[in-house]
Amino acid sequence: MAQIELKNASKTYKGGEHPALHSLDLTVDSEEVLVILGPSGCGKTTTLRLIAGFEQPDAGTVSIGGNIVAGKGKFVPPEKRGVGTVFQDYALFPHLTIEQNIRFGLQGLNEAVQRERIAYVMNLVGMSGREKRYPHEISGGQQQRVAVARSLAPKPDILLLDEPLSNLDADLRIHMRGELSSILREAGTTSVMVTHDQEDAFSIADRIAVFDHGVLEQIGTAEDIYHSPQSRFVADFVGDADFVSGVVAPDGVQTSLGFVKVETKFAQGSQVEILIRPDDAMLYEDGSGNAVILERHFRGTENTFKVRLDSGELIHSTHPSHEDFKVDSRVRVETDMPHVVVISKDSGEVDCCEQ
Amino acid sequence: MRSRFLALGLLVLIGTMLISAGGCFNSGADSGGVGFDVGEGDEKLIIYSGRKIKLFQPVIEAFNRETGIAVQVKNGKTAELAQAILEEKDRPQADVFLSQEAGILDKLRREDVLQPYKPEGFENVAPDFRAPDGSWIGVSGRARVIIYNTDLVSEDDLPDSVFDLTGPEWKDRIAMASSLEASVVGWVSSLRTLVGDTETEKFLQGLTDNNIEILANHSLVRKAVGKGEFAAGFVNHYYYHLEKAAGSPVGVIYPDQGTDDVGVLVNAAGAAIIKGAKNQDNAKMFMDFLIDAEAQDLFARENFEYPTIEEVEANEALSLDEFKRSPVDLIDLGDKVDSTIDMLFDHNIL
Amino acid sequence: MVERPKKLRWSYLWGGRTPSPAMVAAASVAGVLIAIPLLYILYRGAFNDPAQWAKLWNGRLPGLLGNTIALTFSVVVVAAVVGVSLAWLVERTDVAGRKSLRWILAMPLAVPSYVGALVYITIFGPRGLVDDQLVSWFGSGASGVLPEVFGFWGAGFILTLFTFPYIFLLTSAALRSMNASTEEAARSLGQTGFRMLRKVTLPLLRPAIAAGSLLVALHILADFGVVSMMRFDTFTSAIYTELTARFSRERAAMLSLALVILTLSILYAESRMRGRAKYYQTTGTWRRPSIRSLGKWKWAANIYISVILFLSLFLPLALLAVWGFQGLGEAGVGATLTAGAINSFVVSAGAATLAVIIAAPVAFLAIRYVGPISSNLYRLTQTGYSLPGVIVALSIIFIFINFIPSLYGTIVVLFVAYVILFIPESLQSTSSAISQISPNLEEASRSLGRGTFRTFKDVTLPLILPGVAAGWVLVFLSALKELPATLILRPIGFDTLPVHLWTEASEGFYTLAAPAGLLLVVVSAIPLYLLLTRTRAGIS
């Protein structure tokens, strides 16, 4: 059953020209981990704030567990929604110890239960033994865990996480992704997390919702989103992407990379673009090839090359680091694409096809 | 912990506040503040006083001794207390109002907040020092004089007339109080009555051309002349006595005494009963007392003021009938206030 | 096209979210209070013959308005430079005695500025103490060589000396709560010294400096005591003229209305200047900022601070002490003065407490629920500060006599007057404290199950306590010095120290007035010292 349901929800901030959220329909299933992905200003945080009750929708409704909590003249304040929130800056109360921070949401329970819950969540996030510290006395990663522990302590039906990993350094971030994913699943709450980082989304989400300019572009599993984007925006935003122009021919598309064999619904002769991921394009040393290496980025186990096609278009290609090409050297580009994404230049329509 | 301490502190403060609002601090016959209480008892009298309280206290103490009526005084500035009386019109708080100046009393009469009463001896008060219907009575007179610094002005150079001060020899050497002092406005109004608007304007322009310094009040004028910042200034006569008593080298001139001259304006400080006052009877007793010889004598002796009843002698060489008074009606002067202020403003006397 | 909601919705008036009714109710107390003078001014002033307006305006008003604006602008600029530089020296450098300076530099607020003016006139005025001394040394030719103390420069000098602590207090509170990492980040980006001060520290301090400057500006708009003694006429002089000389409440009310409009335009301009930028401190990672060593400039800094303190505190206190010593010899001042001191302390502390409580919800709504209601309530509430005390007093008489006569003549009316007159001081300090706190903290509390009110009490309040305490101190000091409204509204027999001071000084008996003045400074010093050194307000 749908644990969270937004119907036709819209929100425009005061002074904002464009709506932060435009007629959003979104459902989140019970115990699901949904990640909302999008660039800044896309409406993802607004969605979270509507669910939490920090904002009221201008139109449409927000329901939790089948009951309307906002809209149709009703508004349930945040404290009555049973929704926990982890903030980007963690929002730990600086004047309270770690333990007092966690206890904050447990008022009304008897002391024994409180102590048991505190011990449980502190253990869950691996922070036992640091109860008496103040927030400024622990590291950023530890603050993040405390923030998660604090929001989980009252056993919320729903947990909302607003860019919880964005303030962590790279190593810690990768480590915490795994931690967070397992914590959320162990706690078994319905979770909605907001991020602009696709790696976060891929490693934590059951489903991903991609937002742009206040509109839900696509929702689905990580694989759906990556391989079968339903808009040029999604194709571009999720994963590294380059686009190469082409013309639809019988049985395929003629591009500056050569002929790509694909069955597309677009009419013959129409102008299209083809999505090229860095792992779709293979480079071969060839003095008479169709492209020139512009830049080389060393990334440890692999190299990424920026290549200019003779048509002037730029694409990227990754190779294992032992396959090296010199900058300025001429190469041949070949494609090897299990999924081909064709985008009509006229309508912007997307056609995803197996090759 | 500290925040709890602070919270506790705040609670204590709120507590004290409530208690004090309940009346623990707000009165106190023994606190004897500057707006003071004299005596205790069921019979009482509430006075709003725009008069300098120190000069008035002996009179009130004498009244309390004589009648046993407890007197509570709220002192302040005459015009502001008068405005307060107007705002309190529907529920009067004061029984008696003591004003530094008759003009304001007459304004209150026109606003219908004064209770006419003719005390015993009303007829003894000079007619121009009382409202004909008894709404207010002048209790002491103040003459408009020139104070000068004896170190800076020699006997030979003394002016005979206020109009002399427009002469070039007085440039940058004179001061007067601003129009915030009602007696300044009253004095200029009297000049308009006596010599006409054109002459008065010429006079004011002459003062302005002489860079006359405008100070906020008369006390500042007397101190400035006393210290020698200015050679001379226009004040009420008792400021001369105060400055003299403070040991300054000052002298006084009663100007314009020639047969064709305008004379010296004598204004009156007065008293009135407030309409609807709770202690009407006590207020009447107080009015009786004020124009009784004993009180009049106190004014004259302690305050250097002119008694307003004839049988009491003034403290100084001059008494009311010994110098030429400007023949003007104080009530008429009240009518001129607005246009006089405009005239003063036109000449930058603010 | 975006659909706009057809009906103007309640939530829209609050920036899209509805605050809790309890909070709105709490904030409306301030609205009711400020309505007292505003309604009175409208009632007395707005319905006059339009010709009266023309007459008022054609006279000397434009000049007075020019005087007021020039004086306000100059004093604010100089006071800001002095206040901010002192705050920076005390909070960020190793100047000698920085701990004690925190409260001592706020002490000039304890000296009523009219007393300051009197002191300077007595010392440096024509035939003043210095002049006389010069004459006794060099003969009468030396008289008058001192620069003129009166006029624009004198008034500006006195007002600057006794108002810069507003800016000092609020700025140093902001410096104390500013996160070190911001400045460190700037330094790591190669910003050093004054460049960092200009590029990073000052912009972050802008809300505090703006708040302090606003208090100074509104204070000058309302001032009559100093400008009248310094022989410089401002707009307030005109109000007093109409009220006192012409005896016209109507015209005084009309001018007050103009003053309210001037104040509101200053407040609008200020919020425009402040813009929509937010200045939250990141939470959780607070660290104490580092102290810079001044090195060879240390002596210069200490001389600078000493000069300011000498002029604004020690000189007035010394003369008061000399007078006071003579005064104590002349008359018995014991019991009366003690009663006055207790009265003063009680009403001022009570008014400060009330002002802080009443201001808190207004500041909270203005910062957190930005919309027409909260912003305008916030601005309107501050107009009382620029009104002359007499006008506020008359308005209170009017309302109480007509609607709540049973409370008239009690000290409740004094509390009401002080809150109306001085609430901006607590509003400004409280709101600049709230604006430094991330709203996420409050939202976190809400999502942990605490309602608006408990969130305010358990999260916001403990964190803004330094700002609240600073506001308390400011209101306390202002109420302690207040004269014009007190003179009219005090219950009979209830005298405060400024009433004593005025009664004696207005008759020219400065030596008798001095003990009350000294006592006023002592009574002020105690809470200032306690709050700025013994509590989190001073430490955090």
mmCIF file of C-alpha atoms in Angstrom, chain B residues 2-3 6 10 13-14 17 20-21 25-26 31-35 37 46 52-54 72-77 79-80 82-84 86-88 90-91 93 104 107-108 179-180 213 215-216 219-220 222-223 227-230 337-338 341-342 345 350, chain C residues 40 44 55 60 126-127 150 224 228 231 233 240-241 243-247 249 336 342-343 346 349-350 353-354 357 390 394 397-398 401-402 405 408 411 415 465 472 487-490 492-495 499-500 502-504 506-508 510 512 531 534:
data_model
loop_
_atom_site.group_PDB
_atom_site.id
_atom_site.type_symbol
_atom_site.label_atom_id
_atom_site.label_comp_id
_atom_site.label_asym_id
_atom_site.label_seq_id
_atom_site.Cartn_x
_atom_site.Cartn_y
_atom_site.Cartn_z
ATOM 1 C CA ARG B 2 23.154 29.043 33.582
ATOM 2 C CA SER B 3 20.080 29.367 31.475
ATOM 3 C CA LEU B 6 18.657 33.223 34.226
ATOM 4 C CA LEU B 10 13.451 36.495 35.191
ATOM 5 C CA LEU B 13 11.692 39.909 38.383
ATOM 6 C CA ILE B 14 8.213 39.250 37.064
ATOM 7 C CA MET B 17 6.873 43.520 39.117
ATOM 8 C CA SER B 20 4.876 46.354 42.861
ATOM 9 C CA ALA B 21 1.966 46.734 40.458
ATOM 10 C CA PHE B 25 6.028 50.511 45.903
ATOM 11 C CA ASN B 26 3.775 53.001 44.339
ATOM 12 C CA SER B 31 9.064 57.943 50.597
ATOM 13 C CA GLY B 32 8.600 61.699 50.367
ATOM 14 C CA GLY B 33 9.808 61.914 46.798
ATOM 15 C CA VAL B 34 10.252 65.029 44.765
ATOM 16 C CA GLY B 35 6.659 65.041 43.729
ATOM 17 C CA ASP B 37 3.319 63.853 49.843
ATOM 18 C CA ILE B 46 -4.129 65.853 44.840
ATOM 19 C CA LYS B 52 9.087 74.409 40.641
ATOM 20 C CA ILE B 53 8.305 72.249 43.595
ATOM 21 C CA LYS B 54 11.025 73.423 45.931
ATOM 22 C CA GLN B 72 -0.049 64.642 47.257
ATOM 23 C CA VAL B 73 1.804 66.487 44.534
ATOM 24 C CA LYS B 74 2.758 65.335 41.075
ATOM 25 C CA ASN B 75 5.203 67.805 39.624
ATOM 26 C CA GLY B 76 6.059 68.184 35.987
ATOM 27 C CA LYS B 77 6.097 70.668 33.168
ATOM 28 C CA ALA B 79 2.096 72.518 29.463
ATOM 29 C CA GLU B 80 2.468 68.749 29.632
ATOM 30 C CA ALA B 82 -2.174 70.638 31.292
ATOM 31 C CA GLN B 83 -2.330 68.312 28.292
ATOM 32 C CA ALA B 84 -2.624 65.377 30.695
ATOM 33 C CA LEU B 86 -7.259 67.533 29.090
ATOM 34 C CA GLU B 87 -6.812 63.834 28.308
ATOM 35 C CA GLU B 88 -8.097 62.960 31.773
ATOM 36 C CA ASP B 90 -13.652 62.222 31.566
ATOM 37 C CA ARG B 91 -12.089 60.890 34.751
ATOM 38 C CA GLN B 93 -7.311 62.591 38.630
ATOM 39 C CA ILE B 104 -2.434 77.977 29.974
ATOM 40 C CA LYS B 107 -6.796 77.626 27.720
ATOM 41 C CA LEU B 108 -7.993 74.981 30.177
ATOM 42 C CA SER B 179 9.012 79.909 22.629
ATOM 43 C CA LEU B 180 8.752 76.711 24.683
ATOM 44 C CA GLU B 213 20.972 83.284 21.302
ATOM 45 C CA LEU B 215 18.150 78.856 24.812
ATOM 46 C CA ALA B 216 15.748 76.074 25.728
ATOM 47 C CA SER B 219 17.257 78.652 33.767
ATOM 48 C CA LEU B 220 19.780 78.359 30.956
ATOM 49 C CA ARG B 222 20.098 83.127 33.806
ATOM 50 C CA LYS B 223 23.054 80.735 34.127
ATOM 51 C CA LYS B 227 28.588 82.982 33.892
ATOM 52 C CA GLY B 228 29.189 85.869 31.515
ATOM 53 C CA GLU B 229 28.555 83.985 28.299
ATOM 54 C CA PHE B 230 26.099 86.782 27.519
ATOM 55 C CA VAL B 337 -0.575 82.805 21.264
ATOM 56 C CA ASP B 338 -0.867 81.158 17.842
ATOM 57 C CA ILE B 341 4.367 81.873 17.729
ATOM 58 C CA ASP B 342 4.117 82.216 13.962
ATOM 59 C CA PHE B 345 9.145 81.505 13.937
ATOM 60 C CA LEU B 350 11.940 79.011 17.835
ATOM 61 C CA TYR C 40 -4.040 58.271 19.300
ATOM 62 C CA ARG C 44 -5.855 63.575 17.149
ATOM 63 C CA LYS C 55 0.773 75.549 7.056
ATOM 64 C CA ARG C 60 10.385 75.837 9.296
ATOM 65 C CA PRO C 126 31.616 79.219 27.238
ATOM 66 C CA ARG C 127 32.785 80.313 30.712
ATOM 67 C CA PHE C 150 26.862 74.088 20.718
ATOM 68 C CA PHE C 224 14.835 66.232 22.598
ATOM 69 C CA SER C 228 17.681 71.327 23.078
ATOM 70 C CA ARG C 231 21.063 74.437 20.898
ATOM 71 C CA ASP C 233 16.767 72.258 16.544
ATOM 72 C CA TYR C 240 7.526 70.163 21.526
ATOM 73 C CA THR C 241 6.834 73.644 20.229
ATOM 74 C CA LEU C 243 2.586 70.806 22.186
ATOM 75 C CA THR C 244 4.069 73.198 24.714
ATOM 76 C CA ALA C 245 4.120 76.667 23.221
ATOM 77 C CA ARG C 246 1.127 76.518 20.940
ATOM 78 C CA PHE C 247 -0.539 74.044 23.297
ATOM 79 C CA ARG C 249 -2.230 68.360 20.729
ATOM 80 C CA THR C 336 14.215 59.833 49.289
ATOM 81 C CA ILE C 342 14.345 51.084 44.271
ATOM 82 C CA ASN C 343 11.404 52.422 42.259
ATOM 83 C CA VAL C 346 11.759 47.764 39.871
ATOM 84 C CA ALA C 349 13.607 45.568 35.394
ATOM 85 C CA GLY C 350 9.904 44.793 35.078
ATOM 86 C CA THR C 353 11.338 41.621 31.271
ATOM 87 C CA LEU C 354 7.971 42.421 29.718
ATOM 88 C CA ILE C 357 8.740 38.495 26.494
ATOM 89 C CA VAL C 390 5.264 62.970 25.907
ATOM 90 C CA LEU C 394 -0.658 61.318 26.401
ATOM 91 C CA ILE C 397 -3.676 58.486 29.337
ATOM 92 C CA PHE C 398 -6.234 58.684 26.556
ATOM 93 C CA ILE C 401 -8.838 56.860 30.993
ATOM 94 C CA ASN C 402 -11.371 55.911 28.356
ATOM 95 C CA PRO C 405 -9.584 53.519 34.081
ATOM 96 C CA TYR C 408 -4.747 54.327 35.392
ATOM 97 C CA ILE C 411 2.591 51.602 37.727
ATOM 98 C CA PHE C 415 5.285 49.415 32.166
ATOM 99 C CA LEU C 465 19.482 33.687 25.151
ATOM 100 C CA TRP C 472 16.929 43.016 28.302
ATOM 101 C CA LEU C 487 7.047 62.616 34.526
ATOM 102 C CA ILE C 488 3.500 62.538 33.209
ATOM 103 C CA LEU C 489 2.491 58.955 33.925
ATOM 104 C CA ARG C 490 4.056 58.065 37.271
ATOM 105 C CA ILE C 492 1.432 60.165 42.534
ATOM 106 C CA GLY C 493 4.235 59.788 45.032
ATOM 107 C CA PHE C 494 6.165 57.373 42.841
ATOM 108 C CA ASP C 495 9.403 59.009 41.864
ATOM 109 C CA VAL C 499 12.521 62.521 38.136
ATOM 110 C CA HIS C 500 14.788 63.463 41.037
ATOM 111 C CA TRP C 502 15.151 66.589 36.567
ATOM 112 C CA THR C 503 13.516 68.267 39.525
ATOM 113 C CA GLU C 504 16.843 69.478 40.828
ATOM 114 C CA SER C 506 15.687 72.000 35.941
ATOM 115 C CA GLU C 507 16.008 74.521 38.722
ATOM 116 C CA GLY C 508 19.714 74.691 38.095
ATOM 117 C CA TYR C 510 23.262 70.572 39.641
ATOM 118 C CA LEU C 512 21.688 68.438 44.287
ATOM 119 C CA LEU C 531 24.660 39.823 32.376
ATOM 120 C CA ARG C 534 28.467 36.071 34.413
#
